[in-house]
PDB file of C-alpha atoms in Angstrom:
ATOM      1  CA  MET A  16      42.294 -46.780  35.675  1.00 82.00           C
ATOM      2  CA  SER A  17      40.896 -50.222  34.944  1.00 93.00           C
ATOM      3  CA  LEU A  18      37.900 -51.285  32.897  1.00 97.00           C
ATOM      4  CA  SER A  19      35.746 -54.389  33.326  1.00 98.00           C
ATOM      5  CA  LEU A  20      34.398 -56.218  30.301  1.00 98.00           C
ATOM      6  CA  ALA A  21      32.100 -59.189  29.819  1.00 98.00           C
ATOM      7  CA  SER A  22      31.060 -61.290  26.849  1.00 98.00           C
ATOM      8  CA  LEU A  23      27.866 -63.332  26.643  1.00 98.00           C
ATOM      9  CA  ASN A  24      26.219 -65.362  23.900  1.00 98.00           C
ATOM     10  CA  LEU A  25      22.531 -64.565  24.515  1.00 98.00           C
ATOM     11  CA  HIS A  26      21.263 -67.548  22.500  1.00 97.00           C
ATOM     12  CA  ALA A  27      18.478 -65.199  21.370  1.00 96.00           C
ATOM     13  CA  GLY A  28      17.112 -64.993  24.893  1.00 97.00           C
ATOM     14  CA  ARG A  29      16.469 -68.737  25.169  1.00 96.00           C
ATOM     15  CA  ASP A  30      17.917 -71.393  27.444  1.00 95.00           C
ATOM     16  CA  ARG A  31      19.022 -74.816  26.229  1.00 93.00           C
ATOM     17  CA  ALA A  32      15.395 -76.027  26.314  1.00 92.00           C
ATOM     18  CA  SER A  33      14.271 -72.999  24.234  1.00 91.00           C
ATOM     19  CA  ALA A  34      12.501 -71.397  27.213  1.00 93.00           C
ATOM     20  CA  ARG A  35      12.770 -67.602  27.433  1.00 94.00           C
ATOM     21  CA  TYR A  36      14.872 -66.037  30.171  1.00 97.00           C
ATOM     22  CA  ASP A  37      15.242 -62.445  31.451  1.00 98.00           C
ATOM     23  CA  VAL A  38      17.991 -60.890  29.316  1.00 98.00           C
ATOM     24  CA  GLY A  39      17.893 -57.634  31.298  1.00 98.00           C
ATOM     25  CA  ALA A  40      18.569 -59.515  34.528  1.00 98.00           C
ATOM     26  CA  ALA A  41      21.356 -61.463  32.816  1.00 98.00           C
ATOM     27  CA  ILE A  42      23.110 -58.270  31.673  1.00 98.00           C
ATOM     28  CA  ALA A  43      22.658 -56.639  35.090  1.00 98.00           C
ATOM     29  CA  ALA A  44      24.209 -59.684  36.773  1.00 98.00           C
ATOM     30  CA  LEU A  45      27.443 -59.219  34.818  1.00 98.00           C
ATOM     31  CA  GLY A  46      28.141 -55.884  36.533  1.00 97.00           C
ATOM     32  CA  THR A  47      30.797 -54.724  34.069  1.00 98.00           C
ATOM     33  CA  ASP A  48      31.605 -51.433  32.346  1.00 98.00           C
ATOM     34  CA  VAL A  49      31.359 -52.982  28.879  1.00 98.00           C
ATOM     35  CA  VAL A  50      29.316 -55.949  27.649  1.00 98.00           C
ATOM     36  CA  VAL A  51      29.748 -57.626  24.268  1.00 98.00           C
ATOM     37  CA  VAL A  52      26.942 -59.956  23.211  1.00 98.00           C
ATOM     38  CA  GLN A  53      26.409 -62.496  20.462  1.00 98.00           C
ATOM     39  CA  GLU A  54      23.193 -64.021  19.103  1.00 98.00           C
ATOM     40  CA  ASN A  55      21.257 -60.857  19.843  1.00 98.00           C
ATOM     41  CA  TRP A  56      17.662 -61.207  18.600  1.00 98.00           C
ATOM     42  CA  ARG A  57      15.509 -58.419  17.174  1.00 97.00           C
ATOM     43  CA  PRO A  58      12.001 -59.490  16.180  1.00 95.00           C
ATOM     44  CA  ASP A  59      10.739 -57.685  13.092  1.00 95.00           C
ATOM     45  CA  GLY A  60       9.335 -54.268  14.045  1.00 94.00           C
ATOM     46  CA  GLN A  61      10.681 -54.359  17.624  1.00 97.00           C
ATOM     47  CA  ARG A  62      13.763 -53.354  19.577  1.00 98.00           C
ATOM     48  CA  SER A  63      16.315 -56.090  20.129  1.00 98.00           C
ATOM     49  CA  LEU A  64      16.788 -57.991  23.366  1.00 98.00           C
ATOM     50  CA  ALA A  65      20.188 -56.390  23.965  1.00 98.00           C
ATOM     51  CA  GLU A  66      18.980 -52.861  23.235  1.00 98.00           C
ATOM     52  CA  ARG A  67      16.144 -53.198  25.724  1.00 98.00           C
ATOM     53  CA  ALA A  68      18.497 -54.696  28.320  1.00 98.00           C
ATOM     54  CA  ALA A  69      21.023 -51.883  27.837  1.00 98.00           C
ATOM     55  CA  ALA A  70      18.357 -49.224  28.333  1.00 98.00           C
ATOM     56  CA  ALA A  71      17.087 -50.931  31.473  1.00 98.00           C
ATOM     57  CA  THR A  72      20.516 -51.352  33.058  1.00 98.00           C
ATOM     58  CA  GLY A  73      22.142 -47.965  32.410  1.00 97.00           C
ATOM     59  CA  TYR A  74      24.387 -48.672  29.432  1.00 98.00           C
ATOM     60  CA  THR A  75      24.088 -45.342  27.663  1.00 97.00           C
ATOM     61  CA  ALA A  76      26.421 -46.169  24.775  1.00 98.00           C
ATOM     62  CA  TYR A  77      24.861 -48.911  22.667  1.00 98.00           C
ATOM     63  CA  ALA A  78      25.270 -50.272  19.147  1.00 98.00           C
ATOM     64  CA  GLU A  79      24.271 -53.418  17.282  1.00 98.00           C
ATOM     65  CA  ILE A  80      24.812 -54.948  13.865  1.00 98.00           C
ATOM     66  CA  ASP A  81      22.865 -57.646  12.066  1.00 97.00           C
ATOM     67  CA  VAL A  82      24.554 -60.814  10.901  1.00 97.00           C
ATOM     68  CA  VAL A  83      21.425 -62.282   9.312  1.00 96.00           C
ATOM     69  CA  THR A  84      17.933 -60.884   8.748  1.00 96.00           C
ATOM     70  CA  GLY A  85      14.553 -62.290   7.789  1.00 95.00           C
ATOM     71  CA  ARG A  86      15.128 -65.606   9.571  1.00 92.00           C
ATOM     72  CA  THR A  87      13.236 -67.465  12.241  1.00 93.00           C
ATOM     73  CA  LEU A  88      14.741 -68.920  15.390  1.00 91.00           C
ATOM     74  CA  ARG A  89      13.729 -72.295  14.043  1.00 90.00           C
ATOM     75  CA  GLN A  90      15.838 -71.725  10.929  1.00 90.00           C
ATOM     76  CA  LEU A  91      18.747 -70.642  13.120  1.00 89.00           C
ATOM     77  CA  GLY A  92      18.464 -73.767  15.251  1.00 87.00           C
ATOM     78  CA  VAL A  93      17.619 -71.870  18.438  1.00 89.00           C
ATOM     79  CA  ALA A  94      13.945 -72.643  19.075  1.00 84.00           C
ATOM     80  CA  GLU A  95      11.895 -75.258  17.244  1.00 78.00           C
ATOM     81  CA  ASP A  96       8.608 -73.698  18.338  1.00 73.00           C
ATOM     82  CA  ASP A  97       9.284 -70.135  17.137  1.00 72.00           C
ATOM     83  CA  ALA A  98       8.317 -69.072  13.612  1.00 78.00           C
ATOM     84  CA  GLU A  99       8.718 -65.339  14.330  1.00 86.00           C
ATOM     85  CA  THR A 100      11.079 -63.635  11.873  1.00 94.00           C
ATOM     86  CA  GLY A 101      13.734 -61.129  12.818  1.00 96.00           C
ATOM     87  CA  ALA A 102      17.422 -60.225  12.831  1.00 97.00           C
ATOM     88  CA  TRP A 103      20.187 -62.104  14.648  1.00 97.00           C
ATOM     89  CA  GLY A 104      23.499 -60.441  15.330  1.00 98.00           C
ATOM     90  CA  LEU A 105      25.994 -58.720  17.597  1.00 98.00           C
ATOM     91  CA  ALA A 106      25.816 -55.857  20.077  1.00 98.00           C
ATOM     92  CA  ILE A 107      28.071 -53.878  22.368  1.00 98.00           C
ATOM     93  CA  MET A 108      27.081 -51.688  25.287  1.00 98.00           C
ATOM     94  CA  SER A 109      29.187 -49.440  27.492  1.00 98.00           C
ATOM     95  CA  ARG A 110      28.818 -47.155  30.499  1.00 97.00           C
ATOM     96  CA  VAL A 111      31.752 -45.189  29.034  1.00 96.00           C
ATOM     97  CA  PRO A 112      31.067 -43.238  25.803  1.00 96.00           C
ATOM     98  CA  TRP A 113      33.117 -44.546  22.899  1.00 96.00           C
ATOM     99  CA  ARG A 114      35.205 -42.528  20.488  1.00 93.00           C
ATOM    100  CA  SER A 115      34.683 -44.660  17.405  1.00 93.00           C
ATOM    101  CA  LEU A 116      32.480 -47.413  16.114  1.00 96.00           C
ATOM    102  CA  GLY A 117      32.514 -49.719  13.117  1.00 96.00           C
ATOM    103  CA  ALA A 118      32.159 -53.238  11.739  1.00 97.00           C
ATOM    104  CA  ILE A 119      34.313 -55.764   9.901  1.00 98.00           C
ATOM    105  CA  SER A 120      33.244 -58.522   7.519  1.00 98.00           C
ATOM    106  CA  LEU A 121      34.907 -61.878   8.197  1.00 98.00           C
ATOM    107  CA  GLY A 122      33.599 -63.870   5.253  1.00 97.00           C
ATOM    108  CA  ALA A 123      31.401 -66.944   5.065  1.00 96.00           C
ATOM    109  CA  ALA A 124      32.291 -70.559   5.799  1.00 95.00           C
ATOM    110  CA  PRO A 125      30.987 -73.365   3.562  1.00 95.00           C
ATOM    111  CA  GLY A 126      27.953 -74.990   5.139  1.00 92.00           C
ATOM    112  CA  ASP A 127      27.352 -72.187   7.647  1.00 93.00           C
ATOM    113  CA  VAL A 128      23.637 -71.308   7.570  1.00 89.00           C
ATOM    114  CA  VAL A 129      24.478 -67.898   9.034  1.00 92.00           C
ATOM    115  CA  GLY A 130      26.535 -66.884   5.997  1.00 93.00           C
ATOM    116  CA  VAL A 131      28.954 -63.966   6.337  1.00 97.00           C
ATOM    117  CA  ARG A 132      30.194 -63.516   9.887  1.00 98.00           C
ATOM    118  CA  ARG A 133      31.029 -60.056  11.219  1.00 98.00           C
ATOM    119  CA  ALA A 134      32.676 -58.192  14.099  1.00 98.00           C
ATOM    120  CA  ILE A 135      31.551 -55.024  15.847  1.00 98.00           C
ATOM    121  CA  VAL A 136      34.368 -52.698  16.932  1.00 98.00           C
ATOM    122  CA  ALA A 137      34.405 -49.801  19.411  1.00 98.00           C
ATOM    123  CA  GLY A 138      37.179 -47.528  20.699  1.00 97.00           C
ATOM    124  CA  ILE A 139      36.656 -46.854  24.415  1.00 96.00           C
ATOM    125  CA  PRO A 140      38.693 -44.403  26.540  1.00 94.00           C
ATOM    126  CA  VAL A 141      40.364 -46.025  29.560  1.00 93.00           C
ATOM    127  CA  GLY A 142      42.144 -43.555  31.816  1.00 86.00           C
ATOM    128  CA  GLY A 143      44.682 -41.772  29.652  1.00 85.00           C
ATOM    129  CA  GLY A 144      44.615 -44.485  26.990  1.00 89.00           C
ATOM    130  CA  LEU A 145      42.234 -46.018  24.499  1.00 94.00           C
ATOM    131  CA  LEU A 146      41.021 -49.591  24.248  1.00 96.00           C
ATOM    132  CA  ARG A 147      39.635 -51.059  21.050  1.00 97.00           C
ATOM    133  CA  VAL A 148      37.054 -53.798  21.649  1.00 98.00           C
ATOM    134  CA  ALA A 149      36.180 -56.203  18.831  1.00 98.00           C
ATOM    135  CA  GLY A 150      33.149 -58.368  19.554  1.00 98.00           C
ATOM    136  CA  THR A 151      32.502 -61.319  17.283  1.00 98.00           C
ATOM    137  CA  HIS A 152      30.890 -64.723  16.831  1.00 98.00           C
ATOM    138  CA  LEU A 153      32.928 -66.981  14.571  1.00 98.00           C
ATOM    139  CA  THR A 154      31.552 -69.855  12.535  1.00 97.00           C
ATOM    140  CA  HIS A 155      30.628 -73.180  14.100  1.00 94.00           C
ATOM    141  CA  ARG A 156      32.236 -74.838  11.047  1.00 93.00           C
ATOM    142  CA  LEU A 157      35.348 -75.503  13.069  1.00 90.00           C
ATOM    143  CA  VAL A 158      37.978 -75.819  10.363  1.00 92.00           C
ATOM    144  CA  HIS A 159      37.035 -72.387   9.010  1.00 95.00           C
ATOM    145  CA  GLY A 160      37.100 -70.449  12.293  1.00 96.00           C
ATOM    146  CA  PRO A 161      40.865 -69.809  12.243  1.00 96.00           C
ATOM    147  CA  ALA A 162      40.579 -68.162   8.810  1.00 96.00           C
ATOM    148  CA  GLN A 163      37.901 -65.792  10.103  1.00 97.00           C
ATOM    149  CA  LEU A 164      40.039 -64.983  13.134  1.00 97.00           C
ATOM    150  CA  SER A 165      42.951 -64.280  10.783  1.00 97.00           C
ATOM    151  CA  ARG A 166      40.797 -61.878   8.732  1.00 97.00           C
ATOM    152  CA  LEU A 167      39.809 -60.067  11.912  1.00 98.00           C
ATOM    153  CA  LYS A 168      43.450 -59.770  13.015  1.00 97.00           C
ATOM    154  CA  SER A 169      44.447 -58.407   9.613  1.00 96.00           C
ATOM    155  CA  ALA A 170      41.729 -55.753   9.677  1.00 97.00           C
ATOM    156  CA  LEU A 171      42.637 -54.697  13.215  1.00 97.00           C
ATOM    157  CA  ALA A 172      46.338 -54.518  12.373  1.00 94.00           C
ATOM    158  CA  ALA A 173      45.729 -51.385  10.291  1.00 88.00           C
ATOM    159  CA  GLU A 174      45.899 -49.334  13.513  1.00 89.00           C
ATOM    160  CA  ASP A 175      48.383 -49.681  16.383  1.00 90.00           C
ATOM    161  CA  VAL A 176      45.858 -49.581  19.223  1.00 94.00           C
ATOM    162  CA  PRO A 177      45.600 -51.728  22.390  1.00 96.00           C
ATOM    163  CA  THR A 178      42.846 -54.197  21.478  1.00 97.00           C
ATOM    164  CA  VAL A 179      40.821 -57.090  22.875  1.00 98.00           C
ATOM    165  CA  ILE A 180      38.813 -59.602  20.871  1.00 98.00           C
ATOM    166  CA  ALA A 181      35.841 -60.980  22.793  1.00 98.00           C
ATOM    167  CA  GLY A 182      33.046 -63.361  21.979  1.00 98.00           C
ATOM    168  CA  ASP A 183      31.936 -66.858  21.120  1.00 98.00           C
ATOM    169  CA  LEU A 184      34.846 -67.950  18.954  1.00 98.00           C
ATOM    170  CA  ASN A 185      33.643 -71.550  18.599  1.00 97.00           C
ATOM    171  CA  MET A 186      37.224 -72.659  19.278  1.00 96.00           C
ATOM    172  CA  CYS A 187      38.703 -74.445  22.278  1.00 95.00           C
ATOM    173  CA  ARG A 188      41.539 -72.809  24.179  1.00 89.00           C
ATOM    174  CA  PRO A 189      44.463 -74.488  22.351  1.00 90.00           C
ATOM    175  CA  THR A 190      43.136 -73.317  18.973  1.00 94.00           C
ATOM    176  CA  VAL A 191      42.706 -69.660  19.928  1.00 94.00           C
ATOM    177  CA  TRP A 192      46.484 -69.404  20.364  1.00 93.00           C
ATOM    178  CA  LEU A 193      46.458 -69.207  16.559  1.00 92.00           C
ATOM    179  CA  GLY A 194      45.229 -65.653  17.170  1.00 93.00           C
ATOM    180  CA  GLY A 195      48.707 -64.464  18.225  1.00 94.00           C
ATOM    181  CA  PRO A 196      49.768 -61.812  19.092  1.00 96.00           C
ATOM    182  CA  TYR A 197      46.342 -61.858  20.750  1.00 97.00           C
ATOM    183  CA  ARG A 198      46.466 -64.181  23.764  1.00 97.00           C
ATOM    184  CA  PRO A 199      43.674 -65.866  25.766  1.00 97.00           C
ATOM    185  CA  VAL A 200      43.487 -64.282  29.210  1.00 97.00           C
ATOM    186  CA  LEU A 201      41.036 -66.456  31.125  1.00 96.00           C
ATOM    187  CA  HIS A 202      40.527 -70.156  31.540  1.00 95.00           C
ATOM    188  CA  GLY A 203      37.387 -72.150  32.278  1.00 97.00           C
ATOM    189  CA  ARG A 204      34.700 -74.159  30.547  1.00 98.00           C
ATOM    190  CA  SER A 205      31.847 -71.998  29.230  1.00 98.00           C
ATOM    191  CA  TRP A 206      29.580 -74.289  27.201  1.00 98.00           C
ATOM    192  CA  PRO A 207      27.024 -75.729  27.597  1.00 98.00           C
ATOM    193  CA  ALA A 208      25.986 -73.739  30.637  1.00 98.00           C
ATOM    194  CA  HIS A 209      24.211 -76.583  32.460  1.00 96.00           C
ATOM    195  CA  ARG A 210      27.234 -78.895  32.225  1.00 97.00           C
ATOM    196  CA  PRO A 211      30.261 -77.133  30.700  1.00 98.00           C
ATOM    197  CA  VAL A 212      32.653 -79.338  28.767  1.00 97.00           C
ATOM    198  CA  ALA A 213      34.569 -76.778  26.682  1.00 97.00           C
ATOM    199  CA  GLN A 214      35.666 -73.166  26.631  1.00 98.00           C
ATOM    200  CA  ILE A 215      34.489 -71.596  23.375  1.00 98.00           C
ATOM    201  CA  ASP A 216      33.844 -68.113  24.797  1.00 98.00           C
ATOM    202  CA  HIS A 217      37.024 -66.076  25.080  1.00 98.00           C
ATOM    203  CA  VAL A 218      38.696 -62.751  25.627  1.00 98.00           C
ATOM    204  CA  LEU A 219      41.937 -62.360  23.685  1.00 98.00           C
ATOM    205  CA  ALA A 220      44.196 -59.472  24.698  1.00 98.00           C
ATOM    206  CA  GLY A 221      46.651 -57.830  22.340  1.00 97.00           C
ATOM    207  CA  PRO A 222      49.887 -55.941  23.017  1.00 96.00           C
ATOM    208  CA  GLY A 223      49.441 -52.996  25.364  1.00 95.00           C
ATOM    209  CA  VAL A 224      46.598 -54.629  27.308  1.00 96.00           C
ATOM    210  CA  THR A 225      47.216 -55.842  30.866  1.00 95.00           C
ATOM    211  CA  VAL A 226      44.596 -58.143  32.371  1.00 95.00           C
ATOM    212  CA  THR A 227      44.369 -58.055  36.149  1.00 94.00           C
ATOM    213  CA  GLY A 228      41.558 -60.572  36.568  1.00 95.00           C
ATOM    214  CA  GLY A 229      39.416 -62.951  34.549  1.00 97.00           C
ATOM    215  CA  GLU A 230      36.810 -65.642  35.096  1.00 97.00           C
ATOM    216  CA  VAL A 231      33.991 -67.665  33.622  1.00 98.00           C
ATOM    217  CA  GLY A 232      30.880 -66.456  35.411  1.00 98.00           C
ATOM    218  CA  PRO A 233      27.852 -68.349  36.737  1.00 98.00           C
ATOM    219  CA  ALA A 234      24.855 -69.210  34.573  1.00 98.00           C
ATOM    220  CA  VAL A 235      22.537 -66.305  33.733  1.00 98.00           C
ATOM    221  CA  GLY A 236      19.926 -68.097  31.580  1.00 98.00           C
ATOM    222  CA  SER A 237      21.660 -68.642  28.243  1.00 98.00           C
ATOM    223  CA  ASP A 238      23.115 -71.957  27.096  1.00 97.00           C
ATOM    224  CA  HIS A 239      26.529 -70.241  27.364  1.00 98.00           C
ATOM    225  CA  LEU A 240      28.225 -68.996  30.514  1.00 98.00           C
ATOM    226  CA  PRO A 241      29.490 -65.400  30.494  1.00 98.00           C
ATOM    227  CA  VAL A 242      33.186 -64.535  30.610  1.00 98.00           C
ATOM    228  CA  ARG A 243      34.533 -61.467  32.436  1.00 98.00           C
ATOM    229  CA  VAL A 244      37.867 -59.661  32.668  1.00 98.00           C
ATOM    230  CA  THR A 245      39.329 -56.563  34.299  1.00 98.00           C
ATOM    231  CA  LEU A 246      42.053 -54.781  32.351  1.00 96.00           C
ATOM    232  CA  THR A 247      44.167 -51.687  31.879  1.00 94.00           C
ATOM    233  CA  VAL A 248      45.765 -50.298  28.727  1.00 93.00           C
ATOM    234  CA  ALA A 249      49.024 -48.629  27.862  1.00 82.00           C
ATOM    235  CA  HIS A 250      48.682 -44.937  27.104  1.00 70.00           C
ATOM    236  CA  LYS A 251      48.964 -44.121  23.408  1.00 60.00           C
ATOM    237  CA  ALA A 252      48.004 -40.958  21.608  1.00 48.00           C
ATOM    238  CA  VAL A 253      45.925 -42.497  18.837  1.00 49.00           C
ATOM    239  CA  LYS A 254      42.971 -41.689  16.655  1.00 50.00           C
ATOM    240  CA  ILE A 255      40.852 -44.592  15.432  1.00 48.00           C
ATOM    241  CA  PRO A 256      38.953 -44.119  12.175  1.00 45.00           C
ATOM    242  CA  SER A 257      35.543 -45.728  11.767  1.00 46.00           C
ATOM    243  CA  LEU A 258      35.710 -49.104  10.081  1.00 47.00           C
ATOM    244  CA  SER A 259      33.397 -50.075   7.261  1.00 45.00           C
ATOM    245  CA  ALA A 260      31.504 -53.334   7.078  1.00 48.00           C
TER     246      ALA A 260
END
């Protein structure tokens, strides 16, 4: 049995000109079993963009974590005209119920207005096996991204489980090879969406994961293009404990 997975940086529901786009339609267009998103936006007192999109598109398993709270999109550099405060973070949605769920702290990079970066982690049954999905958004302070990736690898190494790391890694393809034994499994420029010049959105597959297809998808509204893969996992009898932030 195979499983399809997509990753998309939502850019808080804004395009490159800060105009709003339909996040629900963007998620529906991906057409995958699992979607990992970055730069999810939750205005104070409301449901987040990703949560509303998941409910509208049939993703019954949903979770999100905040990376920063009490900020405006102006402060985050997303929209100069928006003074609304809220939370900005990560989310994961699945049509397949997960067995475990947790988060990992990746530390802060000097000069990063976001502060401490995080990863959201879910264990998802695939056929007779189990796939662990780690969704993350690493710092834009480029020299510090590899250290955050290393922290994520170290935390994941505590359990011998077939795993993929997906998200906006803010690293070009040659640099993500530093994530070994996790390997990049698709190739194509993903940013900026209107005229892509670099691939900074990736899926990295670990041992026990076989990828049977992968691509950078067409524009869906964000300033990033989505990435999609289809994969299978080796069968292992494992139990994944919940991770703490």
